[in-house]
JSON list of C-alpha atoms in Angstrom, two decimals:
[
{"chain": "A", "resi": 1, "resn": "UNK", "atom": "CA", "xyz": [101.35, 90.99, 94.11]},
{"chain": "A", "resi": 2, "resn": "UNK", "atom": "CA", "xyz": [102.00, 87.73, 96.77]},
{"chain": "A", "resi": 3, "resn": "UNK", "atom": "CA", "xyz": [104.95, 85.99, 94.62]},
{"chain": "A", "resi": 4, "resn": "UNK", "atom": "CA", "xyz": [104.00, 83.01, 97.43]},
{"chain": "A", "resi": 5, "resn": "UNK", "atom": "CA", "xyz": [100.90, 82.11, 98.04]},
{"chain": "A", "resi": 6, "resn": "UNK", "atom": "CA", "xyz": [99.80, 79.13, 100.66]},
{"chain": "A", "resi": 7, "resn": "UNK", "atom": "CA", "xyz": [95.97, 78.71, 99.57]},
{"chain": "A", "resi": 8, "resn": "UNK", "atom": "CA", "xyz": [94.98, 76.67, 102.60]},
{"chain": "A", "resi": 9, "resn": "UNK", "atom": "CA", "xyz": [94.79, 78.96, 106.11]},
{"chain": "A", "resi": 10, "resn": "UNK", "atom": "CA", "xyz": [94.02, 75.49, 108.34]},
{"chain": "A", "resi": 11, "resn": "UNK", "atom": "CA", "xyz": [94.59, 71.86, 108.36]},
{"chain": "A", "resi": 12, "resn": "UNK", "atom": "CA", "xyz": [93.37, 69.20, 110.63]},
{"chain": "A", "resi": 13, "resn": "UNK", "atom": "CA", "xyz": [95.36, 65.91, 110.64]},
{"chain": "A", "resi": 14, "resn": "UNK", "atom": "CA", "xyz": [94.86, 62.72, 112.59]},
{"chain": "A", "resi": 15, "resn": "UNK", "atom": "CA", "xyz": [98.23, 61.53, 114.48]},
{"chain": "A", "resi": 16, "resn": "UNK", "atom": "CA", "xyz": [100.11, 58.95, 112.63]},
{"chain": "A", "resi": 17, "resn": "UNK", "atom": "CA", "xyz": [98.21, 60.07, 109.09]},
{"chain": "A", "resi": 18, "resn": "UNK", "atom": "CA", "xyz": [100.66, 62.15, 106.56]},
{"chain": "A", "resi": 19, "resn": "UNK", "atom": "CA", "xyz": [100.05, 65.92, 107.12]},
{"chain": "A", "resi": 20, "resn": "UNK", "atom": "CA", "xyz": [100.19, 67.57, 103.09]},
{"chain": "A", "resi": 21, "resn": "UNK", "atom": "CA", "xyz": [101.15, 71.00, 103.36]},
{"chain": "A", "resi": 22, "resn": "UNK", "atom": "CA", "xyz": [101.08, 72.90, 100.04]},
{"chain": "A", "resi": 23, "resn": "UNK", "atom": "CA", "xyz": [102.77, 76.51, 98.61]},
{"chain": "A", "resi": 24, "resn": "UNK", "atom": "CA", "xyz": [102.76, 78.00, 95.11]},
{"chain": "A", "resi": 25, "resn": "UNK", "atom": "CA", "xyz": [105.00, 80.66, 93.84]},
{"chain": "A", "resi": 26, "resn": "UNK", "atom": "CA", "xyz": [105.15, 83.04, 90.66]},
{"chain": "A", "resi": 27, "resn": "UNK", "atom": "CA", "xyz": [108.52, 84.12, 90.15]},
{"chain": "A", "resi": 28, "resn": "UNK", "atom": "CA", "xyz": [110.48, 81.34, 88.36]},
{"chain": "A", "resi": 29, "resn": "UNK", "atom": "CA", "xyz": [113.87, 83.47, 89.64]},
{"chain": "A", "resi": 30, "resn": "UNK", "atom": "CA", "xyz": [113.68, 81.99, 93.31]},
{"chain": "A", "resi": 31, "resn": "UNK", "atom": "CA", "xyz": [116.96, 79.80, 93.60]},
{"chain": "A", "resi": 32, "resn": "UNK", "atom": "CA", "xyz": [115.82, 78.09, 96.95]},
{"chain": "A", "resi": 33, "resn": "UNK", "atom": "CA", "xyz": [112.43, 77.34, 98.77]},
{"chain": "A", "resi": 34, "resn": "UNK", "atom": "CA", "xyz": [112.48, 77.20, 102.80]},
{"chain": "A", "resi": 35, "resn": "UNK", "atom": "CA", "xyz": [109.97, 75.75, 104.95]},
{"chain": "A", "resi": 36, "resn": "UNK", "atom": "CA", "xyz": [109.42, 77.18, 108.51]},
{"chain": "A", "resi": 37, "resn": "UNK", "atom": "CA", "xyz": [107.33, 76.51, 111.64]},
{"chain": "A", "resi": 38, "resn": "UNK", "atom": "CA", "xyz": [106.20, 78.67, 114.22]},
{"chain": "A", "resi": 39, "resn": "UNK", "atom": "CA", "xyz": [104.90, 78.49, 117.61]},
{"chain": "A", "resi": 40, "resn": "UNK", "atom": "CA", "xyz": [102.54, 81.21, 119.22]},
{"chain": "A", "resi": 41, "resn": "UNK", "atom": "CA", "xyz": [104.98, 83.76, 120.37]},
{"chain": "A", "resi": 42, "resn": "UNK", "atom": "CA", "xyz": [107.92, 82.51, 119.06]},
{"chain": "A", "resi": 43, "resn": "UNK", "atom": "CA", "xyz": [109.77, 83.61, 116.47]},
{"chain": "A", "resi": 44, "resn": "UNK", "atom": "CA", "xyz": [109.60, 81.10, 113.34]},
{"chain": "A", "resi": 45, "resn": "UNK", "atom": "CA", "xyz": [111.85, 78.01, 112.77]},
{"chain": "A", "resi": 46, "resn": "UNK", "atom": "CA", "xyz": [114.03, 76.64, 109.99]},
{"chain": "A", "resi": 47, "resn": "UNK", "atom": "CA", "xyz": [112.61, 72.97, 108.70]},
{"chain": "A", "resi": 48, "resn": "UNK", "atom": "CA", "xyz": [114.13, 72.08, 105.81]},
{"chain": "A", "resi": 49, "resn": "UNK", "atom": "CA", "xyz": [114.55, 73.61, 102.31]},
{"chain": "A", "resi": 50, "resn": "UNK", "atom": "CA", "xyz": [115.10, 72.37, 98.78]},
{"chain": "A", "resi": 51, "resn": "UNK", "atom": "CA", "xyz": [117.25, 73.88, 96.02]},
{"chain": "A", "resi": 52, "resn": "UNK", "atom": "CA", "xyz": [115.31, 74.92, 92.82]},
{"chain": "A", "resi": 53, "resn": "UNK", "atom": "CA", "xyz": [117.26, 72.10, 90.48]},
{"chain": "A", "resi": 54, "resn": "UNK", "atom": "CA", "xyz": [115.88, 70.03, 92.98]},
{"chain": "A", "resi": 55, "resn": "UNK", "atom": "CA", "xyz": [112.61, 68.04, 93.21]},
{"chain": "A", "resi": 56, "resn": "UNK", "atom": "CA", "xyz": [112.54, 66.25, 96.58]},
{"chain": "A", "resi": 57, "resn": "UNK", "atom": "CA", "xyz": [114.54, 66.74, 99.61]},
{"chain": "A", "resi": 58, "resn": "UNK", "atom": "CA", "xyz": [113.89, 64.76, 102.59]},
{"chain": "A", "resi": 59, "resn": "UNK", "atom": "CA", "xyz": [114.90, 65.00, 106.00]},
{"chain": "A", "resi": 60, "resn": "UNK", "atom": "CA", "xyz": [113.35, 62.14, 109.07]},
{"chain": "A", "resi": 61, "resn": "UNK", "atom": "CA", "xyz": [109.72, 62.99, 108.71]},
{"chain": "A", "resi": 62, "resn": "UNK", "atom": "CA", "xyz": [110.12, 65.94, 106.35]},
{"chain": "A", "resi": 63, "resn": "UNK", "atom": "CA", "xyz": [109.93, 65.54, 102.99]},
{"chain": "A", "resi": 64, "resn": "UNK", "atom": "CA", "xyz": [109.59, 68.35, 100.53]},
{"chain": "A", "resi": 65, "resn": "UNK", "atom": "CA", "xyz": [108.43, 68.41, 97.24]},
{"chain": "A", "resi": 66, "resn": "UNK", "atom": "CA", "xyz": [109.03, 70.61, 94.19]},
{"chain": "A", "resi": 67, "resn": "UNK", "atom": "CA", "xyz": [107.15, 70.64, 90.80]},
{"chain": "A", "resi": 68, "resn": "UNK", "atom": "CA", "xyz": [108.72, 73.83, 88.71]},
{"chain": "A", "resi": 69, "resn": "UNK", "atom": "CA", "xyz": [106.98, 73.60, 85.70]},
{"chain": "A", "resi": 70, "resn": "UNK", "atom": "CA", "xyz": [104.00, 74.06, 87.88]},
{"chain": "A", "resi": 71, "resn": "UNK", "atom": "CA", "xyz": [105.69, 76.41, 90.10]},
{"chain": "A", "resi": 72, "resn": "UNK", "atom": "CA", "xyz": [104.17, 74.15, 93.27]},
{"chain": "A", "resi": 73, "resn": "UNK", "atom": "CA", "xyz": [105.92, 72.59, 96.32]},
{"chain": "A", "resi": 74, "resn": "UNK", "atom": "CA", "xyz": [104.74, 70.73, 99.59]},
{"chain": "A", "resi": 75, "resn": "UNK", "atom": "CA", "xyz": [105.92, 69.59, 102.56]},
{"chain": "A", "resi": 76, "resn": "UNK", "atom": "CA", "xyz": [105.07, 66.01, 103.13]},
{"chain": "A", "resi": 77, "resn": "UNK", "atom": "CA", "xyz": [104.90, 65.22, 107.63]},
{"chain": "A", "resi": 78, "resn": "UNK", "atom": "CA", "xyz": [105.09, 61.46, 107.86]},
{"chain": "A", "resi": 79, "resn": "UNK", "atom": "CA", "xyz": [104.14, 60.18, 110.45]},
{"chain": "A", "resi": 80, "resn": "UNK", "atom": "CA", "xyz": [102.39, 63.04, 112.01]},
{"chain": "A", "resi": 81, "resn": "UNK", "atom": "CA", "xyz": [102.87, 64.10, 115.98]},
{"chain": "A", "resi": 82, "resn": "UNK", "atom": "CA", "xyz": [100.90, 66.16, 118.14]},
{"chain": "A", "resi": 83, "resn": "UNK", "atom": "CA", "xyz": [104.16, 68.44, 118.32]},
{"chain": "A", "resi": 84, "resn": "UNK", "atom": "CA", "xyz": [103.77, 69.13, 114.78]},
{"chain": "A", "resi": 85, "resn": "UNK", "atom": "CA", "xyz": [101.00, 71.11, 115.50]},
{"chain": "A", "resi": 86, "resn": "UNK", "atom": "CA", "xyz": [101.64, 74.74, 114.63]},
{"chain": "A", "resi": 87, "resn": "UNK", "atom": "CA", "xyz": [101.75, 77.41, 111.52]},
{"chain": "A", "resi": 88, "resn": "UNK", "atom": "CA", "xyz": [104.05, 76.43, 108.71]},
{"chain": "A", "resi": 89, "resn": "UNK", "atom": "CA", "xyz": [105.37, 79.50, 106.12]},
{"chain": "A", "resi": 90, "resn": "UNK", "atom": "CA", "xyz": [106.16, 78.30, 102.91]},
{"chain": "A", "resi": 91, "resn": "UNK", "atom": "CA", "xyz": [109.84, 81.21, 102.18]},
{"chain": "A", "resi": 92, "resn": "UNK", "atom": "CA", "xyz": [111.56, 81.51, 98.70]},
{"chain": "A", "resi": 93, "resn": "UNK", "atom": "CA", "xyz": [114.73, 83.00, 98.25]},
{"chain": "A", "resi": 94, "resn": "UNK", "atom": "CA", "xyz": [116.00, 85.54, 95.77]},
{"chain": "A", "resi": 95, "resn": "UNK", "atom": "CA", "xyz": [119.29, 87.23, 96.23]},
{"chain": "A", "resi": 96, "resn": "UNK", "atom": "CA", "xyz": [119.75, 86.99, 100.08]},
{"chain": "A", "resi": 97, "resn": "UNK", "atom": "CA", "xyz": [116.07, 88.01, 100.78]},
{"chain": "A", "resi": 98, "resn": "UNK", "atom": "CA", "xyz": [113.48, 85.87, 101.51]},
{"chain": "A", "resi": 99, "resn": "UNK", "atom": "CA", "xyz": [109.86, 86.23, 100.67]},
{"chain": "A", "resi": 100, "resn": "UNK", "atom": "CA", "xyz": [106.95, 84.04, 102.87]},
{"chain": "A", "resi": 101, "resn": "UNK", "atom": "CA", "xyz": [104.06, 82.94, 102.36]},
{"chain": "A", "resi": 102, "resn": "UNK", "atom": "CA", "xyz": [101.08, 83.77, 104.52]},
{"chain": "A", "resi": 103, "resn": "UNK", "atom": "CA", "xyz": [101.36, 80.71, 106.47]},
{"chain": "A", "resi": 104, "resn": "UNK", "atom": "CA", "xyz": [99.15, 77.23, 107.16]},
{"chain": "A", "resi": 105, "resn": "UNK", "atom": "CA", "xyz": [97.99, 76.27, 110.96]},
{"chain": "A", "resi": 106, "resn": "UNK", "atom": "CA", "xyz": [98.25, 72.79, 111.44]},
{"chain": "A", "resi": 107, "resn": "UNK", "atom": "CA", "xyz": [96.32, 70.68, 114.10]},
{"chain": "A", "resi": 108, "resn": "UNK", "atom": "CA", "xyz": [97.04, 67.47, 114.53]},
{"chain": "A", "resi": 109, "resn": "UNK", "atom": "CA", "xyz": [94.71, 65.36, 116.36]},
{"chain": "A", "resi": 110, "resn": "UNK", "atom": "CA", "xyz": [95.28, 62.84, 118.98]},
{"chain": "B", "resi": 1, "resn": "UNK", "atom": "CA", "xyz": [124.86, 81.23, 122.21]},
{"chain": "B", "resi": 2, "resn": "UNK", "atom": "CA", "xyz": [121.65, 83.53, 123.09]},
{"chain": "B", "resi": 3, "resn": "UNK", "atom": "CA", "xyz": [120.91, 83.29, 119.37]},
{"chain": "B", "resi": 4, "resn": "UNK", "atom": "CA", "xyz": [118.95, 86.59, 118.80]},
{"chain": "B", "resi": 5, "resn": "UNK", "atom": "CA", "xyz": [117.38, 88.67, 121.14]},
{"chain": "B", "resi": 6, "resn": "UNK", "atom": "CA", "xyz": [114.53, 91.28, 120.82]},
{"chain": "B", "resi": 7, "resn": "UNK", "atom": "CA", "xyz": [113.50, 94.12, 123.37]},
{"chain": "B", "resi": 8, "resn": "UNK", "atom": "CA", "xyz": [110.63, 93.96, 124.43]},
{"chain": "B", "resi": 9, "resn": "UNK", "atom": "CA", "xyz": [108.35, 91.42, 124.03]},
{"chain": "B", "resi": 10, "resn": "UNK", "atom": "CA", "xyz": [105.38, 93.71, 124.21]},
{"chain": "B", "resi": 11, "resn": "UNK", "atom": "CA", "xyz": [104.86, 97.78, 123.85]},
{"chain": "B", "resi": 12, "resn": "UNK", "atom": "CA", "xyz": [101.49, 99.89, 123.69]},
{"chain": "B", "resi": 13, "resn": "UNK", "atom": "CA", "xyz": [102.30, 103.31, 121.93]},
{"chain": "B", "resi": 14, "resn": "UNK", "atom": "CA", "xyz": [100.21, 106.34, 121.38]},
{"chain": "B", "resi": 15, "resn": "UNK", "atom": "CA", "xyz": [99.88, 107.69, 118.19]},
{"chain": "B", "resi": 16, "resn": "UNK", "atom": "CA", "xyz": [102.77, 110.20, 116.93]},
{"chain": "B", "resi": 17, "resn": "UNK", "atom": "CA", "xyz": [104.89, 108.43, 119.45]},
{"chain": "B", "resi": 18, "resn": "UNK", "atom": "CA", "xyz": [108.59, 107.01, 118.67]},
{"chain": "B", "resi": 19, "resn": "UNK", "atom": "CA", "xyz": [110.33, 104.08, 119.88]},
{"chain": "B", "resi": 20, "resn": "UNK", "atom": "CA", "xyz": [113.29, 101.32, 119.14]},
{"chain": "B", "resi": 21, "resn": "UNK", "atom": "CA", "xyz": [112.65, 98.01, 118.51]},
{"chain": "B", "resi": 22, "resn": "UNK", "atom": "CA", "xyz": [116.26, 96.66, 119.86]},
{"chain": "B", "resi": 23, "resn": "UNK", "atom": "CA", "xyz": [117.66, 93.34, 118.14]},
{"chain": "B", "resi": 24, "resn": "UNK", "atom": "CA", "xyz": [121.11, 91.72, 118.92]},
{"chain": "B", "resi": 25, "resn": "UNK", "atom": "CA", "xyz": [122.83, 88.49, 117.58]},
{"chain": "B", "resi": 26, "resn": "UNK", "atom": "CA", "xyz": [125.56, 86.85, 119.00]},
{"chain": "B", "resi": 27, "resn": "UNK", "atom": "CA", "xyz": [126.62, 84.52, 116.22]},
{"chain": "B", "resi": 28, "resn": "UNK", "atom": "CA", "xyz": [129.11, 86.90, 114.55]},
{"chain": "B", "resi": 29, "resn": "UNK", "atom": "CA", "xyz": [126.06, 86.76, 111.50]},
{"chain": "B", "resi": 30, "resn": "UNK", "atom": "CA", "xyz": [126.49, 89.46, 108.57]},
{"chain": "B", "resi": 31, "resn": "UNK", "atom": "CA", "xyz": [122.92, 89.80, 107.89]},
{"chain": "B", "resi": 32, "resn": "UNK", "atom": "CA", "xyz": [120.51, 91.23, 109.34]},
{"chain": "B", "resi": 33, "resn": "UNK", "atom": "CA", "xyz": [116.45, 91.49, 108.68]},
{"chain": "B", "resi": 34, "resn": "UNK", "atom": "CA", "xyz": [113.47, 93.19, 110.29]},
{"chain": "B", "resi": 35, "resn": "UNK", "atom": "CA", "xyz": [109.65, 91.54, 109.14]},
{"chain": "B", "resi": 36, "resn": "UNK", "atom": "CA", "xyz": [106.49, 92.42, 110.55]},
{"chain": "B", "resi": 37, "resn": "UNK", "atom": "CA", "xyz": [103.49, 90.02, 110.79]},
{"chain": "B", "resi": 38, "resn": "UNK", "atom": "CA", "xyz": [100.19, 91.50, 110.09]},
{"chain": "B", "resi": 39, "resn": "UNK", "atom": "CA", "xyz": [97.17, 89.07, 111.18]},
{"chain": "B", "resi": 40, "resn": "UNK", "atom": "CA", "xyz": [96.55, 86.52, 108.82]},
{"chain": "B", "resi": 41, "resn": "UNK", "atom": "CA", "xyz": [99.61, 87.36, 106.77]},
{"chain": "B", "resi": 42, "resn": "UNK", "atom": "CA", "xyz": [103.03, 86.40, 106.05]},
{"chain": "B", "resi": 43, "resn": "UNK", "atom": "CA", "xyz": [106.11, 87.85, 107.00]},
{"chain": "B", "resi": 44, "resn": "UNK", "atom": "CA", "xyz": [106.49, 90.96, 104.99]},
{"chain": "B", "resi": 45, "resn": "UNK", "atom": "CA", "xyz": [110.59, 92.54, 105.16]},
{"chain": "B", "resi": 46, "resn": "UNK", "atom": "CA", "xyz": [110.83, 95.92, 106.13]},
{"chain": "B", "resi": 47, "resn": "UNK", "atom": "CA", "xyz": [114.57, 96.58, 106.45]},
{"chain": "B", "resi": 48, "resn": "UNK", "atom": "CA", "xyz": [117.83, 94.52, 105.80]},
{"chain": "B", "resi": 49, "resn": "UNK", "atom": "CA", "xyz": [121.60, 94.76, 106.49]},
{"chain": "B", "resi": 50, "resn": "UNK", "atom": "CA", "xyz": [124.36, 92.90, 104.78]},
{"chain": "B", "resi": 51, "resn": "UNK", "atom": "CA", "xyz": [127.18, 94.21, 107.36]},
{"chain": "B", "resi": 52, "resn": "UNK", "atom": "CA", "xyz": [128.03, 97.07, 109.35]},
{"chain": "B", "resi": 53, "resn": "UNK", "atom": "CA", "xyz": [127.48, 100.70, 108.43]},
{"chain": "B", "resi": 54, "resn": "UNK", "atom": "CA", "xyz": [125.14, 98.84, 105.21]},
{"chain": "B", "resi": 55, "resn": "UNK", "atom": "CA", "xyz": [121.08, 98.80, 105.10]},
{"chain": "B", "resi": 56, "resn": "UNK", "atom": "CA", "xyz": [118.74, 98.53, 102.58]},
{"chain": "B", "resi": 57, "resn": "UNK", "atom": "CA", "xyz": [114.95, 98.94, 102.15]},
{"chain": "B", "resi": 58, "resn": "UNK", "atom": "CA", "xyz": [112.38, 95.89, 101.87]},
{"chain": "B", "resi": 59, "resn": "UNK", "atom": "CA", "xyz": [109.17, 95.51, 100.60]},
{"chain": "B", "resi": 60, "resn": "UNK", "atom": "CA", "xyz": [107.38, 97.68, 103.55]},
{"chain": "B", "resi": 61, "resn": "UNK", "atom": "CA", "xyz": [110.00, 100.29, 104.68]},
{"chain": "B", "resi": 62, "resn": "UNK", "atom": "CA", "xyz": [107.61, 103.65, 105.46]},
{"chain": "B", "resi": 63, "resn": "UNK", "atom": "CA", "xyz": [107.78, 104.85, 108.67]},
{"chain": "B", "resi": 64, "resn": "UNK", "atom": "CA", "xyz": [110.81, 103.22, 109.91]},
{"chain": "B", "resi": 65, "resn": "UNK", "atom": "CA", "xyz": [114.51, 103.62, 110.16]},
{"chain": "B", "resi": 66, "resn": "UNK", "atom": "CA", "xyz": [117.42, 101.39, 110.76]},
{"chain": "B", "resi": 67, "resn": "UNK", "atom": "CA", "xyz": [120.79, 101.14, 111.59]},
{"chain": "B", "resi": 68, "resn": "UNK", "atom": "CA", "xyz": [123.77, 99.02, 111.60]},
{"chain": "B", "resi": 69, "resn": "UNK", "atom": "CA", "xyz": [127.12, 100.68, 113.34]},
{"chain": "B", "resi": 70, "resn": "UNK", "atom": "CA", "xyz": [128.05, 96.75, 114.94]},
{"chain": "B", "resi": 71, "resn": "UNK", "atom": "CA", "xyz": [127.86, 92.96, 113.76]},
{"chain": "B", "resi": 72, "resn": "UNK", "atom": "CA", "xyz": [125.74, 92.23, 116.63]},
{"chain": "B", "resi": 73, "resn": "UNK", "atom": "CA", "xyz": [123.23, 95.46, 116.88]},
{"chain": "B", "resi": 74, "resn": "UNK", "atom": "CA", "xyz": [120.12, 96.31, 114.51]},
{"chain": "B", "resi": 75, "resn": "UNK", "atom": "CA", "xyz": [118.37, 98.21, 116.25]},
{"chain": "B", "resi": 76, "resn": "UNK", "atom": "CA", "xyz": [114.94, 99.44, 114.10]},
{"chain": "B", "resi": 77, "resn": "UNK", "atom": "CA", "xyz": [113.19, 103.06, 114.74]},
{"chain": "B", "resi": 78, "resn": "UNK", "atom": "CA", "xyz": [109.94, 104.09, 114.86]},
{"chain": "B", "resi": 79, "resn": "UNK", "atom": "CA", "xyz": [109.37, 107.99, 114.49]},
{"chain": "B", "resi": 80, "resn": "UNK", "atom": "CA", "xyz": [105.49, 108.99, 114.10]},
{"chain": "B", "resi": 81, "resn": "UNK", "atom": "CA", "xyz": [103.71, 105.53, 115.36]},
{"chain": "B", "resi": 82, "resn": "UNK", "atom": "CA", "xyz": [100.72, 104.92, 113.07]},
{"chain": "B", "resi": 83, "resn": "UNK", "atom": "CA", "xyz": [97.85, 102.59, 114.07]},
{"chain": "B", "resi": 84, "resn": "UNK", "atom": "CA", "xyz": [98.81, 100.68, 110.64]},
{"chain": "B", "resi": 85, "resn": "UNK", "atom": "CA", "xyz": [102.46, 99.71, 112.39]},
{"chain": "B", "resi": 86, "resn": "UNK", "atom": "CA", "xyz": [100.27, 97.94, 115.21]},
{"chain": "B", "resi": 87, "resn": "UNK", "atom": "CA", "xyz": [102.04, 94.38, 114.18]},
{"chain": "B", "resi": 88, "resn": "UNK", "atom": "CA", "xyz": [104.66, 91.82, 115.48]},
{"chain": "B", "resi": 89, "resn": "UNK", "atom": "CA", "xyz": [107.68, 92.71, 114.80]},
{"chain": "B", "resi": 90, "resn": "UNK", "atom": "CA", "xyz": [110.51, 89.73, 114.44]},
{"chain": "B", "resi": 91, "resn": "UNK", "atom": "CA", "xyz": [114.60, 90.30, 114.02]},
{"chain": "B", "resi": 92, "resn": "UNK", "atom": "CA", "xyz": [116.66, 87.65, 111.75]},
{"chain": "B", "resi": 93, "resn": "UNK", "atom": "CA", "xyz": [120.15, 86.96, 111.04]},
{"chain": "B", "resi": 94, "resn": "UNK", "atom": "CA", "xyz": [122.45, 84.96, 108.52]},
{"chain": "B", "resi": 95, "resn": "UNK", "atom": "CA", "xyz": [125.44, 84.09, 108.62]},
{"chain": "B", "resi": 96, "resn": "UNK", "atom": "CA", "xyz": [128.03, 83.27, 105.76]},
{"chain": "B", "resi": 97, "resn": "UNK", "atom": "CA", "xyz": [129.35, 81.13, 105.06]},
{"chain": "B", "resi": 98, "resn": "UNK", "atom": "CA", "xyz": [126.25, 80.00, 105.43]},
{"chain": "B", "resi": 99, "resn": "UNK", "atom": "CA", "xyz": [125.71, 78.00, 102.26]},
{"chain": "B", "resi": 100, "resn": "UNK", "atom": "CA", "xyz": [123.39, 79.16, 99.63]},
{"chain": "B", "resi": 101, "resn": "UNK", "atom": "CA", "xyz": [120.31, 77.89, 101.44]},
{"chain": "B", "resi": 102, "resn": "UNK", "atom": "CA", "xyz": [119.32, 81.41, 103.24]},
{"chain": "B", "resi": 103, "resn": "UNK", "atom": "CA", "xyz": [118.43, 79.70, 106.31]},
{"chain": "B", "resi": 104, "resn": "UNK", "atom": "CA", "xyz": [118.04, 82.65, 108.57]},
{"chain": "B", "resi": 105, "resn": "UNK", "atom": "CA", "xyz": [117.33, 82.68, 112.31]},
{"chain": "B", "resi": 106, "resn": "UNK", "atom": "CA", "xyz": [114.89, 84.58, 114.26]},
{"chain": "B", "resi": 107, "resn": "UNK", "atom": "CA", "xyz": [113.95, 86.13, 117.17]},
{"chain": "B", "resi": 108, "resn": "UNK", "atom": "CA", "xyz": [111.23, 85.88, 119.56]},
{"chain": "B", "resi": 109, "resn": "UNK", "atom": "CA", "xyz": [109.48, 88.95, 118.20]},
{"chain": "B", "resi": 110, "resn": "UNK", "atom": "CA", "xyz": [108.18, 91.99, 119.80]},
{"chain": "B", "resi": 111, "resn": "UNK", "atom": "CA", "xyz": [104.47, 92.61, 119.71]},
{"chain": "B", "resi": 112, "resn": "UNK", "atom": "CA", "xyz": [103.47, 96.21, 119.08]},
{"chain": "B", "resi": 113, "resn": "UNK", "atom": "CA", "xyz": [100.26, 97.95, 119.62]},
{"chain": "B", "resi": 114, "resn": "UNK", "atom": "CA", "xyz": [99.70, 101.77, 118.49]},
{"chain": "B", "resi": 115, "resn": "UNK", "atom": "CA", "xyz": [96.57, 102.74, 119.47]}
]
């Protein structure tokens, strides 16, 4: 049973364009949604995050997203870099434990 | 600040072996998590600590053991190495106050082959 689900494995943006990264969850319970990136072998890096009475958070090029009634957020990249090429995992939280999604690879192109 | 650490990077066990997957923090953090990353997949958690002398089972914990006898040390254990543990294995911490966020912070992972 994935409780977070990120539906799209790959994404190609071109630099400059807004990168639309998306993540859908089924357990209305989850008090706070993370977003993380990750580099090939490195361990994965806190992005930004948005509380569930929330519906946008936004942080320099990172905005995020959050539609609860249809249990849907995204990550908006604006503009997009060639550094922001890597995996993003969509994480919920629930009592101190977080659960991930199974993570987007993002290419951006020069 | 090292942040946290994980020893070693890489490790090729036969099957039936054993082995510890070492993890340290040095930012005083009260939790602790071990995840493995299959292919293709998510994080899944396997273990979790709260504090000292405390752990608790995840969503995957079969075939592994943990302990927590310092802040710093979470060491996770390995008994009868399966090909199905063949995975990358990361380390986390949190620390509190932390806010209610759940930020945590990882290591650099440890890739594991059983073969």
């Amino acid at each position: 049973d994935q409780q977070v689900k990120q539906n799209s494995p790959s994404l190609s943006v071109q630099e400059g364009r807004i990168s639309i990264l998306n993540c859908d969850y089924t357990n209305s319970m989850f008090d706070y949604f993370l977003w993380y990136k990750k580099y090939p072998a490195e361990g994965p890096t806190f992005l930004i995050s948005i509380s569930s009475i929330k519906d946008k958070n936004e942080d320099g090029r990172f905005t995020v997203f959050l539609n609860k009634s249809a249990k849907h957020l995204s990550l908006h990249i604006v503009p997009s870099q060639p550094g922001d090429s890597a995996v993003y995992f969509c994480a919920a939280k629930l009592n101190e434990k977080l659960t991930f999604g199974t993570g987007t690879r993002l290419t951006i192109i020069p | 600040n090292a942040g946290v650490t994980q020893t070693p990077k890489f490790r090729i066990l036969k099957i039936g072996q054993s082995m510890t997957l070492q993890c340290a923090q040095d930012m005083n953090h009260n939790y602790m998590y071990w995840y493995r990353q299959d292919p293709g997949m998510g994080l899944k958690l396997i273990y979790y600590s709260v504090g000292a002398g405390i752990t608790d089972k995840g969503e995957v914990p079969n075939g592994y053991n943990v302990s927590r006898s310092t802040t710093e040390d979470f060491p996770l254990r390995l008994e009868l190495a399966a090909p199905s543990q063949t995975s990358v294995y990361f380390c986390a911490s949190r620390g509190l106050p932390g806010g209610p966020v759940g930020e945590q912070y990882f290591g650099p992972g440890t890739r594991l082959t059983v073969t």
